[in-house]
N, CA, C and O atoms as a DFTB+ gen file, in Angstrom:
268 C
 N C O
     1  1     -12.034      11.548      15.512
     2  2     -11.265      11.583      14.284
     3  2     -12.161      11.985      13.123
     4  3     -13.382      11.846      13.179
     5  1     -11.538      12.477      12.091
     6  2     -12.265      12.875      10.885
     7  2     -12.439      11.679       9.951
     8  3     -11.807      10.637      10.127
     9  1     -13.300      11.849       8.964
    10  2     -13.515      10.783       7.982
    11  2     -12.205      10.433       7.280
    12  3     -11.882       9.260       7.097
    13  1     -11.458      11.459       6.893
    14  2     -10.193      11.213       6.214
    15  2      -9.218      10.411       7.063
    16  3      -8.570       9.488       6.570
    17  1      -9.116      10.763       8.330
    18  2      -8.224      10.023       9.233
    19  2      -8.704       8.589       9.420
    20  3      -7.898       7.661       9.486
    21  1     -10.016       8.413       9.504
    22  2     -10.564       7.063       9.653
    23  2     -10.277       6.218       8.424
    24  3      -9.917       5.047       8.546
    25  1     -10.432       6.798       7.245
    26  2     -10.127       6.065       6.013
    27  2      -8.658       5.670       6.003
    28  3      -8.317       4.530       5.686
    29  1      -7.796       6.607       6.349
    30  2      -6.362       6.331       6.374
    31  2      -6.031       5.191       7.329
    32  3      -5.277       4.282       6.982
    33  1      -6.592       5.240       8.523
    34  2      -6.318       4.190       9.516
    35  2      -6.854       2.838       9.072
    36  3      -6.181       1.821       9.234
    37  1      -8.062       2.817       8.513
    38  2      -8.631       1.560       8.025
    39  2      -7.833       1.016       6.843
    40  3      -7.600      -0.188       6.740
    41  1      -7.420       1.909       5.962
    42  2      -6.607       1.497       4.802
    43  2      -5.302       0.867       5.257
    44  3      -4.914      -0.193       4.767
    45  1      -4.627       1.516       6.192
    46  2      -3.355       0.991       6.687
    47  2      -3.540      -0.332       7.424
    48  3      -2.699      -1.225       7.321
    49  1      -4.640      -0.457       8.168
    50  2      -4.922      -1.703       8.884
    51  2      -5.099      -2.875       7.924
    52  3      -4.777      -4.015       8.259
    53  1      -5.611      -2.589       6.728
    54  2      -5.781      -3.629       5.706
    55  2      -4.507      -3.836       4.881
    56  3      -4.430      -4.763       4.075
    57  1      -3.515      -2.976       5.083
    58  2      -2.248      -3.135       4.378
    59  2      -2.231      -2.570       2.972
    60  3      -1.378      -2.952       2.171
    61  1      -3.149      -1.670       2.650
    62  2      -3.206      -1.069       1.323
    63  2      -2.439       0.249       1.289
    64  3      -2.427       1.000       2.264
    65  1      -1.807       0.515       0.164
    66  2      -1.242       1.830      -0.073
    67  2      -2.358       2.734      -0.587
    68  3      -3.432       2.259      -0.957
    69  1      -2.099       4.024      -0.608
    70  2      -3.076       4.948      -1.179
    71  2      -3.334       4.591      -2.637
    72  3      -4.478       4.600      -3.091
    73  1      -2.290       4.285      -3.352
    74  2      -2.423       3.961      -4.764
    75  2      -3.292       2.721      -4.976
    76  3      -4.121       2.690      -5.885
    77  1      -3.104       1.706      -4.142
    78  2      -3.893       0.477      -4.271
    79  2      -5.371       0.736      -3.993
    80  3      -6.234       0.332      -4.772
    81  1      -5.660       1.410      -2.882
    82  2      -7.060       1.683      -2.545
    83  2      -7.708       2.574      -3.598
    84  3      -8.840       2.327      -4.017
    85  1      -6.996       3.598      -4.020
    86  2      -7.540       4.496      -5.036
    87  2      -7.898       3.723      -6.305
    88  3      -8.966       3.932      -6.881
    89  1      -7.020       2.844      -6.732
    90  2      -7.264       2.048      -7.929
    91  2      -8.493       1.154      -7.753
    92  3      -9.296       1.010      -8.675
    93  1      -8.636       0.561      -6.581
    94  2      -9.752      -0.353      -6.330
    95  2     -11.105       0.357      -6.309
    96  3     -12.129      -0.254      -6.612
    97  1     -11.113       1.641      -5.955
    98  2     -12.392       2.364      -5.905
    99  2     -12.579       3.309      -7.093
   100  3     -13.588       4.008      -7.178
   101  1     -11.611       3.330      -8.006
   102  2     -11.768       4.079      -9.249
   103  2     -11.477       5.570      -9.169
   104  3     -12.080       6.366      -9.890
   105  1     -10.550       5.947      -8.289
   106  2     -10.139       7.352      -8.219
   107  2      -8.619       7.418      -8.325
   108  3      -7.939       6.393      -8.299
   109  1      -8.102       8.624      -8.445
   110  2      -6.651       8.810      -8.518
   111  2      -6.067       8.864      -7.108
   112  3      -6.756       9.221      -6.153
   113  1      -4.802       8.510      -6.991
   114  2      -4.123       8.514      -5.691
   115  2      -4.132       9.904      -5.087
   116  3      -4.300      10.041      -3.875
   117  1      -3.957      10.937      -5.896
   118  2      -3.931      12.302      -5.363
   119  2      -5.299      12.693      -4.789
   120  3      -5.370      13.466      -3.833
   121  1      -6.370      12.170      -5.359
   122  2      -7.709      12.440      -4.824
   123  2      -7.876      11.780      -3.463
   124  3      -8.398      12.393      -2.532
   125  1      -7.435      10.536      -3.346
   126  2      -7.506       9.844      -2.056
   127  2      -6.660      10.560      -1.013
   128  3      -7.064      10.680       0.143
   129  1      -5.504      11.030      -1.414
   130  2      -4.640      11.774      -0.500
   131  2      -5.353      13.012       0.028
   132  3      -5.283      13.312       1.220
   133  1      -6.035      13.727      -0.851
   134  2      -6.772      14.924      -0.439
   135  2      -7.917      14.571       0.504
   136  3      -8.184      15.302       1.457
   137  1      -8.584      13.467       0.247
   138  2      -9.672      13.020       1.127
   139  2      -9.117      12.673       2.502
   140  3      -9.689      13.055       3.523
   141  1      -8.007      11.952       2.528
   142  2      -7.408      11.564       3.808
   143  2      -6.908      12.771       4.595
   144  3      -6.880      12.741       5.825
   145  1      -6.514      13.830       3.894
   146  2      -6.055      15.053       4.576
   147  2      -7.207      16.017       4.855
   148  3      -6.999      17.103       5.394
   149  1      -8.410      15.616       4.489
   150  2      -9.616      16.427       4.692
   151  2      -9.584      17.748       3.945
   152  3     -10.131      18.745       4.416
   153  1      -8.945      17.760       2.785
   154  2      -8.953      18.960       1.952
   155  2      -9.918      18.812       0.781
   156  3     -10.139      19.756       0.023
   157  1     -10.491      17.612       0.643
   158  2     -11.474      17.351      -0.419
   159  2     -12.613      16.553       0.211
   160  3     -12.374      15.548       0.881
   161  1     -13.849      17.000      -0.004
   162  2     -14.980      16.240       0.544
   163  2     -15.164      14.910      -0.192
   164  3     -14.745      14.755      -1.339
   165  1     -15.787      13.978       0.477
   166  2     -16.025      12.661      -0.115
   167  2     -17.516      12.485      -0.356
   168  3     -18.335      12.849       0.487
   169  1     -17.860      11.937      -1.487
   170  2     -19.270      11.709      -1.809
   171  2     -19.766      10.454      -1.098
   172  3     -18.979       9.603      -0.685
   173  1     -21.070      10.359      -0.965
   174  2     -21.660       9.185      -0.336
   175  2     -21.377       7.936      -1.165
   176  3     -21.093       6.873      -0.613
   177  1     -21.453       8.062      -2.474
   178  2     -21.209       6.892      -3.328
   179  2     -19.762       6.410      -3.220
   180  3     -19.514       5.204      -3.201
   181  1     -18.813       7.331      -3.149
   182  2     -17.416       6.932      -2.978
   183  2     -17.202       6.342      -1.587
   184  3     -16.452       5.377      -1.433
   185  1     -17.846       6.905      -0.586
   186  2     -17.759       6.355       0.767
   187  2     -18.204       4.896       0.765
   188  3     -17.565       4.037       1.373
   189  1     -19.306       4.634       0.074
   190  2     -19.822       3.270      -0.007
   191  2     -18.821       2.338      -0.687
   192  3     -18.597       1.223      -0.215
   193  1     -18.219       2.782      -1.787
   194  2     -17.223       1.953      -2.481
   195  2     -16.033       1.648      -1.566
   196  3     -15.517       0.531      -1.555
   197  1     -15.612       2.637      -0.814
   198  2     -14.482       2.435       0.106
   199  2     -14.852       1.436       1.195
   200  3     -14.031       0.596       1.562
   201  1     -16.086       1.515       1.723
   202  2     -16.492       0.562       2.759
   203  2     -16.485      -0.869       2.227
   204  3     -16.142      -1.797       2.959
   205  1     -16.861      -1.056       0.964
   206  2     -16.851      -2.403       0.388
   207  2     -15.424      -2.943       0.314
   208  3     -15.171      -4.094       0.671
   209  1     -14.499      -2.112      -0.148
   210  2     -13.111      -2.561      -0.305
   211  2     -12.451      -2.796       1.060
   212  3     -11.710      -3.763       1.238
   213  1     -12.725      -1.905       2.020
   214  2     -12.087      -2.022       3.333
   215  2     -12.861      -2.931       4.287
   216  3     -12.465      -3.107       5.439
   217  1     -13.956      -3.504       3.809
   218  2     -14.771      -4.417       4.606
   219  2     -15.172      -3.788       5.952
   220  3     -14.930      -4.341       7.026
   221  1     -15.791      -2.616       5.840
   222  2     -16.259      -1.907       7.028
   223  2     -17.616      -1.303       6.699
   224  3     -18.201      -1.630       5.666
   225  1     -18.122      -0.431       7.554
   226  2     -19.403       0.216       7.263
   227  2     -19.249       1.727       7.378
   228  3     -18.203       2.229       7.790
   229  1     -20.298       2.436       7.010
   230  2     -20.227       3.902       7.031
   231  2     -19.996       4.439       8.433
   232  3     -19.361       5.481       8.598
   233  1     -20.500       3.745       9.441
   234  2     -20.245       4.165      10.818
   235  2     -18.739       4.186      11.116
   236  3     -18.246       5.078      11.806
   237  1     -18.022       3.193      10.586
   238  2     -16.572       3.136      10.772
   239  2     -15.901       4.341      10.126
   240  3     -14.953       4.896      10.682
   241  1     -16.389       4.751       8.952
   242  2     -15.779       5.887       8.257
   243  2     -16.027       7.199       8.977
   244  3     -15.132       8.038       9.080
   245  1     -17.244       7.374       9.477
   246  2     -17.532       8.653      10.120
   247  2     -17.149       8.666      11.596
   248  3     -17.181       9.711      12.246
   249  1     -16.789       7.504      12.112
   250  2     -16.298       7.439      13.490
   251  2     -17.389       7.485      14.535
   252  3     -17.185       8.017      15.626
   253  1     -18.547       6.932      14.211
   254  2     -19.669       6.908      15.154
   255  2     -19.890       5.462      15.601
   256  3     -19.968       4.543      14.785
   257  1     -19.986       5.295      16.894
   258  2     -20.271       3.965      17.418
   259  2     -21.770       3.738      17.414
   260  3     -22.551       4.617      17.781
   261  1     -22.157       2.544      16.992
   262  2     -23.582       2.197      17.008
   263  2     -23.956       1.712      18.393
   264  3     -23.172       1.052      19.074
   265  1     -25.177       2.053      18.799
   266  2     -25.612       1.595      20.116
   267  2     -26.511       0.395      20.025
   268  3     -26.966      -0.115      21.049
């Protein structure tokens, strides 16, 4: 899966709407939508903010299993 799909799945698992997550990390809902659709790249700093809100780690966002 892509980073955008992983963010979407993690967001939904936590029960957040796009608008709620976007507000919590300081971006607009349309920006989050573009990230989830993989039409807009995500910065490392924004990735970190999203991991804090979704209580996950960067490995979860990029879809890599740690060994």
